[in-house]
Tab-separated table of N, CA and C in Angstrom:
chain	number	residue	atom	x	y	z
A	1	UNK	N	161.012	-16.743	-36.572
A	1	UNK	CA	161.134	-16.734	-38.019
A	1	UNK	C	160.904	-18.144	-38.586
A	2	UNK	N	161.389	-19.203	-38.027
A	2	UNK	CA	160.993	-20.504	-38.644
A	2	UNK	C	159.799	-21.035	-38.165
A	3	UNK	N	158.894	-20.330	-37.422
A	3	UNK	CA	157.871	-21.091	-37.487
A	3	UNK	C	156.708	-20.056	-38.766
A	4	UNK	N	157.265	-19.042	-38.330
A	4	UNK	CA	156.513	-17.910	-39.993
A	4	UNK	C	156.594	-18.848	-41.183
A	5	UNK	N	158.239	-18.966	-41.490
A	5	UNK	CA	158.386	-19.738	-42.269
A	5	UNK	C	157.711	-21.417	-42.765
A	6	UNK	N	157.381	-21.786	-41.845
A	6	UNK	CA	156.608	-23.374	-41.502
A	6	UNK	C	155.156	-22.810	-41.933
A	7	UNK	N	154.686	-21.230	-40.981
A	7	UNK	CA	153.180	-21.116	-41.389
A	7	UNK	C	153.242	-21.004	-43.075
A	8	UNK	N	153.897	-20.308	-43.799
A	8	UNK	CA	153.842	-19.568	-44.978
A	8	UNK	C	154.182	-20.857	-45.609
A	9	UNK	N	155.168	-22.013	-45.518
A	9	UNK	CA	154.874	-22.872	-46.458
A	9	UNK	C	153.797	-23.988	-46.539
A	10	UNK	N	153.360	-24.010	-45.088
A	10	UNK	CA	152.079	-24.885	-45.349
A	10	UNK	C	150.736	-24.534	-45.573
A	11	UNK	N	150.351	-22.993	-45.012
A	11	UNK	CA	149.204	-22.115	-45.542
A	11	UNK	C	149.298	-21.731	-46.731
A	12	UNK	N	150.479	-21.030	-47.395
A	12	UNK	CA	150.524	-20.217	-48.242
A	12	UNK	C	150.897	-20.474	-49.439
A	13	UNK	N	151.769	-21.259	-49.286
A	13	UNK	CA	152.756	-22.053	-50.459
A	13	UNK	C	152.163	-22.941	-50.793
A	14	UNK	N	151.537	-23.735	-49.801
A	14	UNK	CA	150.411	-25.186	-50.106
A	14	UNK	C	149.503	-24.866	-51.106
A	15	UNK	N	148.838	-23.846	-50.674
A	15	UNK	CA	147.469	-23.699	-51.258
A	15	UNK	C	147.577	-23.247	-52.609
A	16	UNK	N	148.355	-22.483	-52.642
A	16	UNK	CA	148.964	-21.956	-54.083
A	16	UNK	C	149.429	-22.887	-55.110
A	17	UNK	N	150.524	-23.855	-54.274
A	17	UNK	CA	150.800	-24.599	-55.482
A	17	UNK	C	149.890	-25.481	-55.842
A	18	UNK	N	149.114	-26.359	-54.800
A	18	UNK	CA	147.771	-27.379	-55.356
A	18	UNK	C	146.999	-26.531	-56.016
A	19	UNK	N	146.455	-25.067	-55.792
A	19	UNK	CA	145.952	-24.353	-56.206
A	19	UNK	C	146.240	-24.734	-58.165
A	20	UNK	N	147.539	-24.215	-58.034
A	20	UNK	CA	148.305	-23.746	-59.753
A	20	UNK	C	147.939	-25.418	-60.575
A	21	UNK	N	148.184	-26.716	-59.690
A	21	UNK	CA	148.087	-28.322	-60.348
A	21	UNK	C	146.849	-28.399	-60.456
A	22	UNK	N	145.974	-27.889	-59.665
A	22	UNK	CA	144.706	-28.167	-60.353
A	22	UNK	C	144.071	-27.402	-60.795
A	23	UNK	N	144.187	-26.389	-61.222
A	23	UNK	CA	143.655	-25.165	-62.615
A	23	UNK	C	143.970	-26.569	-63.907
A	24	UNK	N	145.225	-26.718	-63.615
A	24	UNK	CA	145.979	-27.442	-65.001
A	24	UNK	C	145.135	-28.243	-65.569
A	25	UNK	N	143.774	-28.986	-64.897
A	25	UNK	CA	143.547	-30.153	-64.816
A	25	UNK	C	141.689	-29.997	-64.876
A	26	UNK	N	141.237	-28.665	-64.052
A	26	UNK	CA	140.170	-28.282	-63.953
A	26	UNK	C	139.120	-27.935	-65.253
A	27	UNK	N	138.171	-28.950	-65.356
A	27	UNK	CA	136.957	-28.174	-66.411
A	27	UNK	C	136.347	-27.092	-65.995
A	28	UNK	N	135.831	-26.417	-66.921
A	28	UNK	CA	135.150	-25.093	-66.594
A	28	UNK	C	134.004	-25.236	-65.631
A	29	UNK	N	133.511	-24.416	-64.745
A	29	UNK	CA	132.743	-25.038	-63.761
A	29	UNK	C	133.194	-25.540	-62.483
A	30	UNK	N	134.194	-25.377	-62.450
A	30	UNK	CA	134.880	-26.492	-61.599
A	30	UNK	C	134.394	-25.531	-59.988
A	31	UNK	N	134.736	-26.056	-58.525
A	31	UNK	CA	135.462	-25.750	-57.500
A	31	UNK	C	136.181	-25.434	-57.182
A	32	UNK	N	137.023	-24.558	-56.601
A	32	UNK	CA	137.913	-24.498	-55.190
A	32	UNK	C	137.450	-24.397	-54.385
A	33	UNK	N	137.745	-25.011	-53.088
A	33	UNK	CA	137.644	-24.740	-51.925
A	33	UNK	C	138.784	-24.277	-50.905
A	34	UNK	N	138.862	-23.361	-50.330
A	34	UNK	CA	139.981	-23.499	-49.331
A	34	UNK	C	139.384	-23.375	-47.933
A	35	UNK	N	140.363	-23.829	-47.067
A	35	UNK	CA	140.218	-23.933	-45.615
A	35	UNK	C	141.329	-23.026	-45.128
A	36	UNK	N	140.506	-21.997	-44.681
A	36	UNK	CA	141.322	-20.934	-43.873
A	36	UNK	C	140.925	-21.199	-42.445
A	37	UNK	N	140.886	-19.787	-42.244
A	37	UNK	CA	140.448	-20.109	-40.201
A	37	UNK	C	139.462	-18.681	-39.833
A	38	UNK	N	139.209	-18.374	-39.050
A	38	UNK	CA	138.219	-17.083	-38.723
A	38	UNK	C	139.087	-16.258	-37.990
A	39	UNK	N	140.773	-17.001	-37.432
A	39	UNK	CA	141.949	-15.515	-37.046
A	39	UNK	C	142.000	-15.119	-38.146
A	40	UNK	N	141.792	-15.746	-39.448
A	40	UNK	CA	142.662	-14.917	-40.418
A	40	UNK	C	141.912	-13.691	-40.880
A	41	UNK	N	140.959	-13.399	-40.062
A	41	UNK	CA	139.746	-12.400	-40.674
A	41	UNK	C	139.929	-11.391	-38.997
A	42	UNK	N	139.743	-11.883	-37.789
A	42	UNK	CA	139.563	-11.379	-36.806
A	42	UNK	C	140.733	-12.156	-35.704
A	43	UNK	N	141.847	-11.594	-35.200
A	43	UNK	CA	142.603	-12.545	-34.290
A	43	UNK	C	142.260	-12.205	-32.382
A	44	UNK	N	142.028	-12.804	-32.047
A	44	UNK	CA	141.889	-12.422	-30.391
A	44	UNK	C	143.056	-13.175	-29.788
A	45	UNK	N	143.435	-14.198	-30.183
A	45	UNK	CA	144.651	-15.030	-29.042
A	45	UNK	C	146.015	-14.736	-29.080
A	46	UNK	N	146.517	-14.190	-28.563
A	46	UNK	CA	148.284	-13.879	-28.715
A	46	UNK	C	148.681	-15.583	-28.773
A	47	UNK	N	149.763	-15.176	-29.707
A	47	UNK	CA	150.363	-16.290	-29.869
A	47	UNK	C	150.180	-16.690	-31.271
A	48	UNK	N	149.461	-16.415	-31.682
A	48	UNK	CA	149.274	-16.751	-32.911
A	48	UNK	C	149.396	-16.205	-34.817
A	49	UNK	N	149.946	-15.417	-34.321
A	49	UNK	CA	150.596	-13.967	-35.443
A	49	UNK	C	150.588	-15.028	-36.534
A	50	UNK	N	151.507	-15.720	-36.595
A	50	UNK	CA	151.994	-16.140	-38.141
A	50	UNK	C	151.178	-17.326	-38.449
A	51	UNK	N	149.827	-18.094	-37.684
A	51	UNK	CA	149.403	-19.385	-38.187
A	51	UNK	C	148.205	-17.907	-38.661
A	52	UNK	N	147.536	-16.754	-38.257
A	52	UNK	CA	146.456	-16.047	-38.196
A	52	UNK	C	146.664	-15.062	-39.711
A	53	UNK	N	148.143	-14.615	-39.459
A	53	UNK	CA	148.593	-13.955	-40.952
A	53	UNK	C	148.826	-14.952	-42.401
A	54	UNK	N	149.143	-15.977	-42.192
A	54	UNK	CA	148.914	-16.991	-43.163
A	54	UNK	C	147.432	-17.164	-43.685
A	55	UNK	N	146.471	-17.371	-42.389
A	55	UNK	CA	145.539	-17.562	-43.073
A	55	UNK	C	144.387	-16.489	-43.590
A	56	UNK	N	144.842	-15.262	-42.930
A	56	UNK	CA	144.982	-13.996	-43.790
A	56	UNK	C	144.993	-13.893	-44.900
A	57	UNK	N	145.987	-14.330	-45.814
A	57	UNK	CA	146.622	-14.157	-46.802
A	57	UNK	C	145.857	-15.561	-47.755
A	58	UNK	N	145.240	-16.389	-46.966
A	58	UNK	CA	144.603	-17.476	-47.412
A	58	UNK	C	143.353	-16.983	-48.139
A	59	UNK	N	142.953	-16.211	-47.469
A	59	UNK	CA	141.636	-15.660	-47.341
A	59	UNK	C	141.812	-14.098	-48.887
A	60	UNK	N	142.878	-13.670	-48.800
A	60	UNK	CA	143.030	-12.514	-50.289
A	60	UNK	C	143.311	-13.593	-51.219
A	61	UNK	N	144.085	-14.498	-51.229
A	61	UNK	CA	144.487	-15.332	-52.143
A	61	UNK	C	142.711	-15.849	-52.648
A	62	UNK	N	142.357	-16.306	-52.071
A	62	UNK	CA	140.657	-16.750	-53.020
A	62	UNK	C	140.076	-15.793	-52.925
A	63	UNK	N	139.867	-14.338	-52.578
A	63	UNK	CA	139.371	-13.632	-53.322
A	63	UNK	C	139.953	-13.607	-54.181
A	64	UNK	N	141.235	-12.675	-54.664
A	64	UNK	CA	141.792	-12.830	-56.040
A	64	UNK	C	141.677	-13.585	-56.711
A	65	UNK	N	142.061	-14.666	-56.524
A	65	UNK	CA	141.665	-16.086	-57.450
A	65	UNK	C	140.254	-16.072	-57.961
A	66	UNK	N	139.416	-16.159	-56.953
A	66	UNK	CA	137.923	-15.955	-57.858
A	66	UNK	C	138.569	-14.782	-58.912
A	67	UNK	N	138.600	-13.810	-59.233
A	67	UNK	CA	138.811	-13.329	-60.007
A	67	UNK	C	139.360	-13.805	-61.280
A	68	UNK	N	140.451	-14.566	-61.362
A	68	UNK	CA	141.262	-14.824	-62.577
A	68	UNK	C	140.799	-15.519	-62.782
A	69	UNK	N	140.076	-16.682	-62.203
A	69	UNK	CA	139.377	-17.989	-62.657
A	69	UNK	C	137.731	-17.766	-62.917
A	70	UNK	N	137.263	-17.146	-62.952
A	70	UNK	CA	135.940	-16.285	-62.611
A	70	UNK	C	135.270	-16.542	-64.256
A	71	UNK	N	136.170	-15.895	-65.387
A	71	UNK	CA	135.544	-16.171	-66.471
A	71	UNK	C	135.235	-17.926	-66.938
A	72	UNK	N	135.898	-18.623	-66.424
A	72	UNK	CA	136.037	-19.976	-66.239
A	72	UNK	C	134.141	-20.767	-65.855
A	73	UNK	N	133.806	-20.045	-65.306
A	73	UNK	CA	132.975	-20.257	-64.224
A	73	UNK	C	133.026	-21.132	-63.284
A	74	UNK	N	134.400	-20.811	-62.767
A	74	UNK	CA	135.303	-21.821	-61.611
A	74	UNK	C	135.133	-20.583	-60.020
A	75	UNK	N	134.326	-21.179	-59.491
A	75	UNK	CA	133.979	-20.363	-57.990
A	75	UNK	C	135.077	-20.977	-57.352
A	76	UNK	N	135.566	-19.913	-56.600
A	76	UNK	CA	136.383	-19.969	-55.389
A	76	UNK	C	136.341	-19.425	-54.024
A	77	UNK	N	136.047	-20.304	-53.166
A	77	UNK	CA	135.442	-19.885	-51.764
A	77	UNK	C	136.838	-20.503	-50.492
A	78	UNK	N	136.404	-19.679	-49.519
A	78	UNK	CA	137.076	-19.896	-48.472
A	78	UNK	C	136.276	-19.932	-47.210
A	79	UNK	N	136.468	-21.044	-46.552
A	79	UNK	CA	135.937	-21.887	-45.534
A	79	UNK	C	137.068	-21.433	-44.537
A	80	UNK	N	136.037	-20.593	-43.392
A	80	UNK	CA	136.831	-20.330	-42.440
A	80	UNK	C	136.112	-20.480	-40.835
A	81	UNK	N	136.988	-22.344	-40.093
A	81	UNK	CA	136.511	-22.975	-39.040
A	81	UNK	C	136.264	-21.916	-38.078
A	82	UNK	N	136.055	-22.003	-37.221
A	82	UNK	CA	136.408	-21.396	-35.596
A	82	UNK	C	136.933	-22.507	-34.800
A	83	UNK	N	136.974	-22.703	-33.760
A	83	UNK	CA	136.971	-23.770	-32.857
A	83	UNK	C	136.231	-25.073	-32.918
A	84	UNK	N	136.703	-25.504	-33.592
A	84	UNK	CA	136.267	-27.227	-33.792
A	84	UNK	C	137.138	-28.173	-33.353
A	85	UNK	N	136.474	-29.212	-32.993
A	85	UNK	CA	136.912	-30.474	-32.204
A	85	UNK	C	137.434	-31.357	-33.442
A	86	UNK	N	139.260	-31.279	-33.082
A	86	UNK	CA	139.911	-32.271	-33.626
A	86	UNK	C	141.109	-32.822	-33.240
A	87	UNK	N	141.538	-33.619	-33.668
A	87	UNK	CA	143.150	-34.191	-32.823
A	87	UNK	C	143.822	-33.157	-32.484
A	88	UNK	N	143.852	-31.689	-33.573
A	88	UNK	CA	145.165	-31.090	-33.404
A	88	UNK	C	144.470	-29.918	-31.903
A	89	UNK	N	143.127	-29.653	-32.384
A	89	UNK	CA	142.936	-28.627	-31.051
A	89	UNK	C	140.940	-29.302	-30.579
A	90	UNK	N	141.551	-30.235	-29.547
A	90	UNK	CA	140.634	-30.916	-29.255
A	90	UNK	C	139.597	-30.401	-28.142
A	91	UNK	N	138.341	-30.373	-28.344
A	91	UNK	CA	137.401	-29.894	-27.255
A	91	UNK	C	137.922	-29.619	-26.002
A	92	UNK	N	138.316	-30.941	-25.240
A	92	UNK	CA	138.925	-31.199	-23.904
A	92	UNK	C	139.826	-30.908	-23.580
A	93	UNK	N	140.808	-29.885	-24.899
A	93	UNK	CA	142.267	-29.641	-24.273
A	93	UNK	C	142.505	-28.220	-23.556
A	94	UNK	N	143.923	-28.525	-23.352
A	94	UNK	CA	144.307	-27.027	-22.438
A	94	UNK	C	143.569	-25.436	-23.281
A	95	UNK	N	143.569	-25.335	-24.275
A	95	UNK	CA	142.930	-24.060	-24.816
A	95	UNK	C	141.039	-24.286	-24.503
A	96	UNK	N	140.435	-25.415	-24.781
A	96	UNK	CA	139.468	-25.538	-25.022
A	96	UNK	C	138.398	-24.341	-24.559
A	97	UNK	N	138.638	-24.168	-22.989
A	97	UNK	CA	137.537	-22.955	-22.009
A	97	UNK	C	137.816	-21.480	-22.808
A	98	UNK	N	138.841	-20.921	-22.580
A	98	UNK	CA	139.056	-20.211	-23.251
A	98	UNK	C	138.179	-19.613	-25.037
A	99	UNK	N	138.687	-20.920	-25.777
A	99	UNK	CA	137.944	-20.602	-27.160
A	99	UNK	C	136.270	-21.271	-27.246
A	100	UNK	N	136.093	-21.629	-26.624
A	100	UNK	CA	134.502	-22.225	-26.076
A	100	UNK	C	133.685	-20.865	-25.450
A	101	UNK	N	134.561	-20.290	-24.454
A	101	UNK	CA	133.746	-18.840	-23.957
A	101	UNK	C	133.722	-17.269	-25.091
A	102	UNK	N	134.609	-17.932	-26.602
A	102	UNK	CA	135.003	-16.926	-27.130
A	102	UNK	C	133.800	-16.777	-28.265
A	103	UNK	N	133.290	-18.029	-28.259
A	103	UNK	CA	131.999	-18.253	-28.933
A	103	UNK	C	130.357	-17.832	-28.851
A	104	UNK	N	129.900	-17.101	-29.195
A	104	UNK	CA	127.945	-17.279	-29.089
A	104	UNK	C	127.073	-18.386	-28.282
A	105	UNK	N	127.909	-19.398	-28.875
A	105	UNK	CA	127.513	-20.802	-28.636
A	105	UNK	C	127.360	-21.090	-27.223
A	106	UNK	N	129.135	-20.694	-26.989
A	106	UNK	CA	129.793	-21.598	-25.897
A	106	UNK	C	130.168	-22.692	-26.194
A	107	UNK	N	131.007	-22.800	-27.121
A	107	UNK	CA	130.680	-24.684	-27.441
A	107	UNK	C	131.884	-24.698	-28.877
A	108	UNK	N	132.517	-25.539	-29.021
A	108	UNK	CA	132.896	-26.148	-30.282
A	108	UNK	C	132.355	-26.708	-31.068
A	109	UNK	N	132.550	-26.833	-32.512
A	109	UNK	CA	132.298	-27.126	-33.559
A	109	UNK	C	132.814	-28.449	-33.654
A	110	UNK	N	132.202	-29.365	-34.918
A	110	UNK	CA	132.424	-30.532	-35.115
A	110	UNK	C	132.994	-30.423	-36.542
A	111	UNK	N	133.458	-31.233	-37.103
A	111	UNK	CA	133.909	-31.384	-38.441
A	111	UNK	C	132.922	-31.787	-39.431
A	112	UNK	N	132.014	-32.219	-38.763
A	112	UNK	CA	130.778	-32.367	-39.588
A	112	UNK	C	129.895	-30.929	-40.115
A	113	UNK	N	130.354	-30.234	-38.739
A	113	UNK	CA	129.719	-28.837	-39.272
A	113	UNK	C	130.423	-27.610	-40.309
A	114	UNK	N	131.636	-27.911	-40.435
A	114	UNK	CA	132.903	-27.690	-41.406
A	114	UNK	C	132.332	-28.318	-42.563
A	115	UNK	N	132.130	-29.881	-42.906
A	115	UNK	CA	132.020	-30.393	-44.111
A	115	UNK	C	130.441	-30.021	-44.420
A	116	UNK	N	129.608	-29.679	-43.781
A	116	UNK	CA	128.210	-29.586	-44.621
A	116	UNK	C	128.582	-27.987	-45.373
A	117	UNK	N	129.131	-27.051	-44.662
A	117	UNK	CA	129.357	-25.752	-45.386
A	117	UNK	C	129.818	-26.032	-46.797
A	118	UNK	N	131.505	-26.968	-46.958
A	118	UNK	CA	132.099	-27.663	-47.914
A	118	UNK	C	131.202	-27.845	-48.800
A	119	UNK	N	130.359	-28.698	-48.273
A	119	UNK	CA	129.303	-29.861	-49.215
A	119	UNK	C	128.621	-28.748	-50.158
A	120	UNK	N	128.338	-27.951	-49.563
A	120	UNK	CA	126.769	-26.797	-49.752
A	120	UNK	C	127.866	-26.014	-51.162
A	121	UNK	N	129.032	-25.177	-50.812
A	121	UNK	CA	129.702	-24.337	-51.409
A	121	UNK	C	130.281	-25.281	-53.053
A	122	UNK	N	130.423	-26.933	-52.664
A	122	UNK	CA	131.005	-27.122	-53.381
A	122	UNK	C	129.201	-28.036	-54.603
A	123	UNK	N	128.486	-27.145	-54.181
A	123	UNK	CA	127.046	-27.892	-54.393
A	123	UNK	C	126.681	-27.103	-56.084
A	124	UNK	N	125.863	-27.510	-56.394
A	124	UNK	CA	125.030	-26.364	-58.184
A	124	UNK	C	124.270	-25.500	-56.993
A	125	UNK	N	123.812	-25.380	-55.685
A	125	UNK	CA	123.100	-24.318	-55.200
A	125	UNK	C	123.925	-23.053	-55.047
A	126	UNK	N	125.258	-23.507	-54.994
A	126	UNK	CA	126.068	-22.732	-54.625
A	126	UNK	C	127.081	-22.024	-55.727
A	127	UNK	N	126.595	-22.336	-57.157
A	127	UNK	CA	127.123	-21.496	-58.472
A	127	UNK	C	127.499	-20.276	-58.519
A	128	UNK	N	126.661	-19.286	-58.145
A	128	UNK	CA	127.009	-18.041	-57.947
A	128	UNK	C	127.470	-17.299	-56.436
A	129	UNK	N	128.093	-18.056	-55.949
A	129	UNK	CA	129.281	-17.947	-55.136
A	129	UNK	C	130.511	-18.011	-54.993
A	130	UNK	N	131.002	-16.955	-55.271
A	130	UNK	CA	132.711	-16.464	-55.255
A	130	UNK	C	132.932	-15.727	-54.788
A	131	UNK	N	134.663	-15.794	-54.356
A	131	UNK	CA	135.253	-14.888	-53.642
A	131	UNK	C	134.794	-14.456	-52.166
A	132	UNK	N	133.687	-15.174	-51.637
A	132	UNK	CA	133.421	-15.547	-50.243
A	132	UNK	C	134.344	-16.290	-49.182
A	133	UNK	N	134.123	-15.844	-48.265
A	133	UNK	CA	134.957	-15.946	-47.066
A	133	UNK	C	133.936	-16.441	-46.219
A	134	UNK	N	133.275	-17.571	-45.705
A	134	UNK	CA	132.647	-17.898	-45.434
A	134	UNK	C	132.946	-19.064	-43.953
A	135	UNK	N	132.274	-18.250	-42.776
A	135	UNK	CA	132.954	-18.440	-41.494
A	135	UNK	C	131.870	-19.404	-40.724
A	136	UNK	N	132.435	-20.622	-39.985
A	136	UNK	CA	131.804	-21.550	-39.080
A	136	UNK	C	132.328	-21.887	-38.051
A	137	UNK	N	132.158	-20.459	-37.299
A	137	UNK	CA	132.676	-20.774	-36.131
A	137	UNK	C	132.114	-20.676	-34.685
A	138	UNK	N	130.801	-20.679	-35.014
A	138	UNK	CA	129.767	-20.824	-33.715
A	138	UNK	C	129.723	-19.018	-32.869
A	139	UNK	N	130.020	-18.261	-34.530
A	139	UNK	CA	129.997	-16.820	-33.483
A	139	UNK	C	130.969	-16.389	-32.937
A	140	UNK	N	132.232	-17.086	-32.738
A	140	UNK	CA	133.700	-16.324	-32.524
A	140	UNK	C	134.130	-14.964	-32.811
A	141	UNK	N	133.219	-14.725	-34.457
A	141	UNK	CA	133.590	-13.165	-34.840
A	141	UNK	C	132.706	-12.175	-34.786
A	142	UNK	N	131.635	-12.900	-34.133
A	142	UNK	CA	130.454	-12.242	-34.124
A	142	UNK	C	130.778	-10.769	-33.548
């Protein structure tokens, strides 16, 4: 229960409330972006219920949101990693084989390949894009 609790206030509660401070603040036109994950769409690893249902819920939360913010012409998208190489779940670590063979690829993602999606979604090419769920994860859900 307290780590549900830990997922739901830093997935769920986070996103929502930065979410609510920057509407306050946002011109029409504006961005969101969120960073979900590709469990929160498809889960394969036990163990992971409440970081995968958070970002679940990450993932209805910007659809809906595109919605209310929609007349705005404020797009709201959700960026969802797969296995990418970072401090917290690093190429070389104990999970790595595992989510590397779970891939198309075979291979992890870089953060560079996370931020060009960012870049693109948060781009004028990318205007008429909302309420997308939009996954980089080298084929994980394929």
């Amino acid at each position: 229960l307290e780590e549900m609790d830990r997922m739901i206030d830093i997935n769920v509660r986070g996103a929502f409330v930065a979410t609510q401070a920057a509407l306050k603040h946002m011109k029409d036109g504006g961005r969101i972006i969120m960073i979900g994950s590709c469990v929160g769409e498809r889960m394969m690893t036990p163990g992971l219920v409440p970081y995968s249902a958070t970002k679940g819920a990450v993932k209805m939360f910007s659809q809906g949101l595109s919605r209310e913010v929609g007349n705005r012409g404020i797009t709201v998208n959700n960026i969802q990693p797969g296995p990418i190489d970072t401090e917290l779940n690093p190429a070389a670590g104990e999970w790595a084989a595992p989510q590397k063979a779970a891939t198309a690829l075979n291979r992890y993602g870089s953060v560079d390949d996370v931020a060009a999606l960012v870049a693109f979604v948060a781009g004028p090419e990318a205007s008429y894009i909302t309420g997308a769920n939009l996954t980089v994860d080298g084929g994980t859900n394929a």
